[in-house]
Coordinates of C-alpha atoms in Angstrom, one line a residue:
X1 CA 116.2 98.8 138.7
X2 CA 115.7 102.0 136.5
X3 CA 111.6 102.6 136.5
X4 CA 110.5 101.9 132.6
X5 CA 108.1 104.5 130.9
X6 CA 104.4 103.9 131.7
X7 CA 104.0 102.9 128.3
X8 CA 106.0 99.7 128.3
X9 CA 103.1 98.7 130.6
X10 CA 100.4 99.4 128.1
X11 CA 101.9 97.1 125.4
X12 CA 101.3 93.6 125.3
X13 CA 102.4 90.9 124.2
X14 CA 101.0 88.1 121.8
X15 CA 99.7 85.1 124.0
X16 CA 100.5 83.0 120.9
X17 CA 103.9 83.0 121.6
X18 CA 103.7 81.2 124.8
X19 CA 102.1 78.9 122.6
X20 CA 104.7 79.1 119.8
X21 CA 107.5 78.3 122.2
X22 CA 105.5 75.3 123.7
X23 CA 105.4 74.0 120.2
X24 CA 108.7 74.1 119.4
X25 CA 109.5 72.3 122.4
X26 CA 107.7 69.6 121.4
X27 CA 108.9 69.9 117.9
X28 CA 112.4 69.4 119.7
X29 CA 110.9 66.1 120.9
X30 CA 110.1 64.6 117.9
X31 CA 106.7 65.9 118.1
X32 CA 104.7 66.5 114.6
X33 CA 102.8 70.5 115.0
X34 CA 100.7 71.7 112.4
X35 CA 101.5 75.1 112.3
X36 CA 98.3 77.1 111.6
X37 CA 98.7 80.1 114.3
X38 CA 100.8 82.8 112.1
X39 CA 99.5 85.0 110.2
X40 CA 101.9 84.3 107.6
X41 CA 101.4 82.6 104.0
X42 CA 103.1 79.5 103.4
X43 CA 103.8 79.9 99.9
X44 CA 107.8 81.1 99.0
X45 CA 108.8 84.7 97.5
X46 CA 108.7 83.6 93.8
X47 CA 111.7 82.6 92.4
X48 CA 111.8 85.9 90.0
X49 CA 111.2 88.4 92.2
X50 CA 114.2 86.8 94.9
X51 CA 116.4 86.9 91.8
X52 CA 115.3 90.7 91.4
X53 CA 117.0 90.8 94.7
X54 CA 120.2 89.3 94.2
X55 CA 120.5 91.4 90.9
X56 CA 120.2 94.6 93.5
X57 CA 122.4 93.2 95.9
X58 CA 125.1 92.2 92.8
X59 CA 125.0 95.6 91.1
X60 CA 125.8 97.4 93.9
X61 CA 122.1 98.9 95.1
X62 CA 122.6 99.0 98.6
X63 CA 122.7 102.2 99.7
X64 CA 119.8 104.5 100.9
X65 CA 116.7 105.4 98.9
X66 CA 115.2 108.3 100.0
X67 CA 113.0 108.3 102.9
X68 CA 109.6 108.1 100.8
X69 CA 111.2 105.2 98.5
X70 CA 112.3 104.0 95.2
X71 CA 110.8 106.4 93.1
X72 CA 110.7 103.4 90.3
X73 CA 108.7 101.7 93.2
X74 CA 106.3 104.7 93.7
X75 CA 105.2 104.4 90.1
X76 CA 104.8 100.9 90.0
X77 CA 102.3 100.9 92.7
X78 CA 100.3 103.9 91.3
X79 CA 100.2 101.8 88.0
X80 CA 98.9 98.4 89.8
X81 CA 95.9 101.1 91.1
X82 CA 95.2 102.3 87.9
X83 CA 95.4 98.6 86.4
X84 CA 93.9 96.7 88.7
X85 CA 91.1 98.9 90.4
X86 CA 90.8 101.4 88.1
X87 CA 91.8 104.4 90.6
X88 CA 94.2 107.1 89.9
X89 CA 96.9 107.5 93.2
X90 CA 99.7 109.9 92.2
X91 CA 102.8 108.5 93.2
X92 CA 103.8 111.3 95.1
X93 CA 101.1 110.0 97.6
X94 CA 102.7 107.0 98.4
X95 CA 105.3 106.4 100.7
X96 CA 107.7 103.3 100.9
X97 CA 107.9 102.1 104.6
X98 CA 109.7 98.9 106.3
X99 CA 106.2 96.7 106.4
X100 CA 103.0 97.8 107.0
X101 CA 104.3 98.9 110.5
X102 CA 106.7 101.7 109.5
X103 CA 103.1 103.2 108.0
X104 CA 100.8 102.9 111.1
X105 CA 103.8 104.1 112.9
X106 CA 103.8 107.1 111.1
X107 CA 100.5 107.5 110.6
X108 CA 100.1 107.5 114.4
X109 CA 103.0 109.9 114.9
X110 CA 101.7 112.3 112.5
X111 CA 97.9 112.7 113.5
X112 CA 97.7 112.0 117.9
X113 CA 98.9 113.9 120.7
X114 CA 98.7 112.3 124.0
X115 CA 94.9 111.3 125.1
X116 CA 93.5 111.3 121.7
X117 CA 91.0 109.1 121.0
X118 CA 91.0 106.6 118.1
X119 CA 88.1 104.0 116.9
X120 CA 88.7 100.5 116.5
X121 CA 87.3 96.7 116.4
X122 CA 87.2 94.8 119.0
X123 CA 88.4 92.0 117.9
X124 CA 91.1 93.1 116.2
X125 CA 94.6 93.4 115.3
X126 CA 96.2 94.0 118.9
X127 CA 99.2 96.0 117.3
X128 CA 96.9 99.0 116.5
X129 CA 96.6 99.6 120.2
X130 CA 100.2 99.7 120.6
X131 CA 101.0 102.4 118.1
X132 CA 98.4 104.5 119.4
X133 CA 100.1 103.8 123.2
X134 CA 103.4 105.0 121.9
X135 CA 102.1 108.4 121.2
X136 CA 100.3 108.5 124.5
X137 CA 96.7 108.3 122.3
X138 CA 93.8 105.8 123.8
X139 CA 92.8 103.0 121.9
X140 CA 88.7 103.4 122.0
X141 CA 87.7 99.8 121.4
X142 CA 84.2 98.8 119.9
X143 CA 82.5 95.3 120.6
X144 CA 81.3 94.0 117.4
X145 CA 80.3 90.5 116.2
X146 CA 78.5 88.7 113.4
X147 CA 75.7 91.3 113.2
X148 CA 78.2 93.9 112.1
X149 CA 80.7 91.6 110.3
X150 CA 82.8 92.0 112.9
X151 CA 83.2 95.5 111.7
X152 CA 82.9 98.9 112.1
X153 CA 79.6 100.6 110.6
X154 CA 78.9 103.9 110.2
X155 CA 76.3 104.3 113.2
X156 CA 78.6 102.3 115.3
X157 CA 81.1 105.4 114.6
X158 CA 77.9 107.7 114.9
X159 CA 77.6 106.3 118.4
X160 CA 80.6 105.7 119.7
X161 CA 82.4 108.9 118.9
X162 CA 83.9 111.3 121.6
X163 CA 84.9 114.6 122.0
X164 CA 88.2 113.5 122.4
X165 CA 88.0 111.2 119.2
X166 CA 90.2 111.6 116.3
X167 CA 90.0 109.1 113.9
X168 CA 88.2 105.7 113.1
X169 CA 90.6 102.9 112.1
X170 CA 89.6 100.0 110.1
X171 CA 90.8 96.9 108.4
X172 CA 88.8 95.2 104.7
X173 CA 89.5 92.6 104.8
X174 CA 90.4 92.3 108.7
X175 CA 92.5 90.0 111.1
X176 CA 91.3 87.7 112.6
X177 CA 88.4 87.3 110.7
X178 CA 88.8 87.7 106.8
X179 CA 85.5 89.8 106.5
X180 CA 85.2 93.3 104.1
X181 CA 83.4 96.2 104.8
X182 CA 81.0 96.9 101.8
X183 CA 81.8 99.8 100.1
X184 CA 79.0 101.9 100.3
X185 CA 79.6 101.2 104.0
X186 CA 83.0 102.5 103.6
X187 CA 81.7 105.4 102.0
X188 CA 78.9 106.1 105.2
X189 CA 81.5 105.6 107.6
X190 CA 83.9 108.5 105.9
X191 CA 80.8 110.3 105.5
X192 CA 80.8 110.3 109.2
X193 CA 84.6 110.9 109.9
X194 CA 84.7 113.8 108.0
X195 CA 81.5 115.2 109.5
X196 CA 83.5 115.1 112.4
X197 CA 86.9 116.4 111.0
X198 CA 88.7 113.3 111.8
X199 CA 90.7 111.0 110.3
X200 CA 90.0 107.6 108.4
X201 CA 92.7 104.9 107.9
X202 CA 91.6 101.3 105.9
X203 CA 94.7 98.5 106.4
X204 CA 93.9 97.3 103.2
X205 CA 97.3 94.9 104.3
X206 CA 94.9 91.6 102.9
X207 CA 93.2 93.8 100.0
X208 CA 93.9 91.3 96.9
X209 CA 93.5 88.3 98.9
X210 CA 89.5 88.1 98.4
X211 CA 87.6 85.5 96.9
X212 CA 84.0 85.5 96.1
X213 CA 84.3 89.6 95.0
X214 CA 87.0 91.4 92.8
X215 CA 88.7 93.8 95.5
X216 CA 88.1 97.5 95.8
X217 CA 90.0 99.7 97.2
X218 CA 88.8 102.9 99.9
X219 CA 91.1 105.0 97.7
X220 CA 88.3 105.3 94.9
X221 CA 86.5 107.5 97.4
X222 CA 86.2 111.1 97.4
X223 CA 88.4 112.8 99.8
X224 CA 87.5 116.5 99.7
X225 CA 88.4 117.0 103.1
X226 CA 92.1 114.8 102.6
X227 CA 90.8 113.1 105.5
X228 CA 91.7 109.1 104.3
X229 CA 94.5 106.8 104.8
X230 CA 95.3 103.6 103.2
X231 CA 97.9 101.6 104.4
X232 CA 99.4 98.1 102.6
X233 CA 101.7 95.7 102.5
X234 CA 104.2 93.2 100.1
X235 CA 103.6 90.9 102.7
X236 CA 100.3 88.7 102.3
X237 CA 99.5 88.6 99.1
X238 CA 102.8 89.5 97.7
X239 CA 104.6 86.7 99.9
X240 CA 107.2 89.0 101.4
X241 CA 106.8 89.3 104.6
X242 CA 110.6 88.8 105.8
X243 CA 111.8 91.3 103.6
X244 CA 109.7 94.2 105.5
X245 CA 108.4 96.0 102.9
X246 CA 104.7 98.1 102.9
X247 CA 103.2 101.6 101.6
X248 CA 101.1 104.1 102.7
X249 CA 99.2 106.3 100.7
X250 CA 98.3 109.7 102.4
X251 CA 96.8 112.9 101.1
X252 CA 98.9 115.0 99.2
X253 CA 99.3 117.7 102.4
X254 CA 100.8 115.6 104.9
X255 CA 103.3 114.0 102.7
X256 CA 106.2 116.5 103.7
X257 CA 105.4 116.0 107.4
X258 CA 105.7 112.0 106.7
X259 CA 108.6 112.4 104.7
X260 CA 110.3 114.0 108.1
X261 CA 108.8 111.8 110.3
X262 CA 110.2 108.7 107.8
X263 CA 113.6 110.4 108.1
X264 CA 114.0 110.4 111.7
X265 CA 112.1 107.0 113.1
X266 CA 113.2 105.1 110.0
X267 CA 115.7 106.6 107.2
X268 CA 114.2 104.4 105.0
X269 CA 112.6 101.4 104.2
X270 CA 114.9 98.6 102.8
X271 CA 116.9 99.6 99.5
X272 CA 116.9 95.6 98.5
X273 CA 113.8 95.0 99.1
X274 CA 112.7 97.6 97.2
X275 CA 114.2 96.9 93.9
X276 CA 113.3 93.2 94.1
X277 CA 109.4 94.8 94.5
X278 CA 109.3 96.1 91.5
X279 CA 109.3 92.4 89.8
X280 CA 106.1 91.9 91.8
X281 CA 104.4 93.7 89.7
X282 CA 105.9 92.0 86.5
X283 CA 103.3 89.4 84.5
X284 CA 105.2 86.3 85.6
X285 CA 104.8 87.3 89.5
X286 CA 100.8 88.2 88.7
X287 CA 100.3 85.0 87.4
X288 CA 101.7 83.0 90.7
X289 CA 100.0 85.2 93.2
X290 CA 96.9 84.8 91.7
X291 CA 97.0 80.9 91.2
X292 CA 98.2 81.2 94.7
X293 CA 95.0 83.2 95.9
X294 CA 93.0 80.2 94.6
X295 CA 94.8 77.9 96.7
X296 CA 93.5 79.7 99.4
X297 CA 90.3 79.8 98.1
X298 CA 90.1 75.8 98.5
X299 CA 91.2 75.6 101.7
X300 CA 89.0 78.2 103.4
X301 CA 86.3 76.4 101.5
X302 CA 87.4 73.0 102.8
X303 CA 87.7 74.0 106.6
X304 CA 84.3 76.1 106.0
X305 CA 82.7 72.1 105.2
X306 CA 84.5 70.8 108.0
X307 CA 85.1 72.5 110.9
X308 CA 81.1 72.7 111.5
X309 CA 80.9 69.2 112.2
X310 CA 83.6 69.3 115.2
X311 CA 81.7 71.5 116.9
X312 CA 83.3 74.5 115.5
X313 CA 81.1 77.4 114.0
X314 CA 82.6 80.0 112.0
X315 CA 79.8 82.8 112.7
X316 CA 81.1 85.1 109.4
X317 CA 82.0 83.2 106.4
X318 CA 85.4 85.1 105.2
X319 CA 85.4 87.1 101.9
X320 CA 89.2 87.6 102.0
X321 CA 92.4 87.0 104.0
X322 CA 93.1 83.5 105.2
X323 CA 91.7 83.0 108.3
X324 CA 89.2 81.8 110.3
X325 CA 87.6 83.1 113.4
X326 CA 85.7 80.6 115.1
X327 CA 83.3 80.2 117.8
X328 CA 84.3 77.5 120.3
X329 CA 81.9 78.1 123.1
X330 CA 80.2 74.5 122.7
X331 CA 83.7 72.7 123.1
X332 CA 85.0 75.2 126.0
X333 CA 84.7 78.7 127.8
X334 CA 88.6 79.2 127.9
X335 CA 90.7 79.5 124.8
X336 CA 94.1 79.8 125.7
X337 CA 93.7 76.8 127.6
X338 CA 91.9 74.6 124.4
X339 CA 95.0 76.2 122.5
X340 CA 97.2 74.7 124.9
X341 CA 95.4 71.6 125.1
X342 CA 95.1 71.2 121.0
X343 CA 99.1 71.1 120.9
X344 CA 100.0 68.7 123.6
X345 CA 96.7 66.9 123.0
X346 CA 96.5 66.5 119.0
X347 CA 99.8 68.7 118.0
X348 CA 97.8 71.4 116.0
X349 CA 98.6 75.0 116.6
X350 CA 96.0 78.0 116.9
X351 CA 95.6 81.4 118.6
X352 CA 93.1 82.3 121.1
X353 CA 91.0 85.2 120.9
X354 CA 92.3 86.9 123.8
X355 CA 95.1 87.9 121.2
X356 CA 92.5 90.7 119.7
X357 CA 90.7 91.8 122.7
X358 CA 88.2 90.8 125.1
X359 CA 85.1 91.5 123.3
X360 CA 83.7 86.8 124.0
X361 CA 87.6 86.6 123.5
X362 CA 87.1 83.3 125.6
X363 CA 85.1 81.9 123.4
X364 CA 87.0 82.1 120.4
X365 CA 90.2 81.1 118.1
X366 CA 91.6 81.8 115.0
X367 CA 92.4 79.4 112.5
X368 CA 94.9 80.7 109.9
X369 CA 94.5 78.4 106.7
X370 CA 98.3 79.1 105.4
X371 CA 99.1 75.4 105.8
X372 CA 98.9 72.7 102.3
X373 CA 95.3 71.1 102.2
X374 CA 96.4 67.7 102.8
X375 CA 98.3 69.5 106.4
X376 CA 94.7 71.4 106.7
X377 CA 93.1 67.7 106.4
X378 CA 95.6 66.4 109.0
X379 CA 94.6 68.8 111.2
X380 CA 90.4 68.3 111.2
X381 CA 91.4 64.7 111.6
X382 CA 93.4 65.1 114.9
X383 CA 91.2 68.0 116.2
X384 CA 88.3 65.6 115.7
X385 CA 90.0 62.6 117.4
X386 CA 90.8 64.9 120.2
X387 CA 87.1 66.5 120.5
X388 CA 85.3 63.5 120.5
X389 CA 87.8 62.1 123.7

């Protein structure tokens, strides 16, 4: 058999899957899951922006955009900055890219040779590691827990940097566990990137879904050194995700380079997709999403009551995204296996912890809450029957 490039052997692969497929073979039985694993809302593209899609499709707009995007698109989103957070982003900063993906992908291709060094959480969201591995740069992981937020401070980037450290990369609000980094945090960690002429990039992918605080965006920092990087996403909040649609906002100076990177990995993100975007940002669309956000709201706030009193502790309350990362460690010291066990055993779906590192990865799950309350209910009912056998 032909011998497969080293880094096929670096990438790995969600353990939640395993689990996925063992649930749908259940399901197959007759089985009822509650499906509370993907990190995926629940709620339907509205109605008006699908229908901005069809209109696309109808009239013809299905050829190739240009590889930074819709110019129309461009606009909008420097508008919902200026709107919403008060920030001005030129358009010709932001790129269109096929989910939040196409944007780390470039943004990984455009900044590390191979055996660069990048920053990141551990836990957090495996994929990171995986873009770096495809451009031969090394994932430079950083334990963190409830002290920090789970997140990365400014003397943990003090500390942990290298000499063969590029960048930091962060996530506010994160996956798995929903928390923000303060932004006069934010501000000391760029402060320390930039002393160090690296690189800063903020997934801001769950940016709108907060709740106790109005989001802020990393953009409304200075960048006089053209140093930060925010990637997005029409995914969460926007309720897109199978149409594959995300930005990127870079400084002005590496847009050219993206554009030719875009043109070669990608062409372009996805010419439907695009034009039904732009009714995301109508009134209508505004309205839903953030009657939806609310919804989240109550059911964070319900498991928050309730998972406690299973023997479940959630060490960071979560200011944004929808899950949940909990500590398990008084119910088990294994938890893929609990994960297993919860589906055969009570038909409620999680992922274990080993899916974002290994920093007490044993000892912990993640509970997305995109599943209806009375499903949410369901499942502290069963979890609790099956705990207290």
């Amino acid at each position: 058999m032909r011998k497969l490039a080293d880094r096929v052997g670096q990438i790995t692969s969600f353990h939640v899957m395993a689990l996925m497929e063992q649930a749908q073979q259940l399901e197959q039985q007759g089985k009822d899951i509650i499906h509370l694993e993907v990190g995926e809302p629940d709620f339907p593209t509205p109605q008006n922006v699908v229908a901005a899609g069809v209109r696309a499709m109808e009239s013809g707009k299905t050829r190739y955009t240009t590889a930074l995007g819709l110019p129309a698109l461009r606009e909008a989103i420097a508008r919902f900055y200026q709107t919403r957070f008060g920030v001005e982003v030129p358009a010709s900063r932001i790129l269109i890219t096929p989910g939040a993906s196409g944007g780390l992908g470039l943004f990984s291709g455009l900044l590390f040779n191979a055996g660069d060094g990048v920053l990141l959480t551990d836990p957090g969201y495996p994929c990171n590691d995986n873009f770096l591995h495809l451009v031969g740069a090394q994932p430079q992981r950083i334990a963190v827990g409830e002290d920090s937020g789970y997140q990365l401070s400014a003397s943990l980037v003090k500390k942990h940097w290298q000499p063969s450290t590029r960048a930091a990369w962060v996530a506010s609000p994160s996956n798995p566990t929903g928390t923000l980094i303060p932004m006069t945090e934010m501000a000391a960690i760029k402060q320390e990137v930039d002393a160090r002429d690296g690189a800063l990039m903020v997934d801001e992918i769950y940016h709108c879904l907060s709740y106790e605080q109005a989001p802020a965006t990393a953009l409304a920092l200075p960048d006089e050194q053209d140093s930060l990087f925010v990637i997005n996403s029409f995914s969460k909040y926007f309720n897109m995700t199978g149409w594959r649609l995300g930005w990127l906002v870079a400084p002005q100076q590496h847009v050219a380079a993206l554009e030719k990177l875009a043109q070669n990995f990608y062409l372009a993100a996805p010419t439907v997709a695009q034009h039904a975007a732009l009714e995301a940002f109508s009134d209508e669309s505004m309205a839903l999403y953030e009657e939806r956000r609310g919804i989240m709201a109550q059911r964070r706030d319900y498991l928050l009551e309730h998972l406690p009193t299973l023997g479940i502790r959630i060490p960071c309350v979560p200011q944004g995204a929808f899950y949940l990362y909990c500590d398990v460690s008084a119910i088990t010291d294994n938890s893929f296996d609990f994960c297993q066990q919860l589906i055969t055993g009570c038909g409620v779906a999680v992922t274990p912890g080993i899916d974002f590192g290994t920093h007490k990865a044993e000892q912990h799950i993640r509970i997305a809450y995109s599943a209806s309350l009375d499903r949410l209910q369901e499942a502290v009912h069963r979890i609790a029957q099956f705990v207290g056998q």
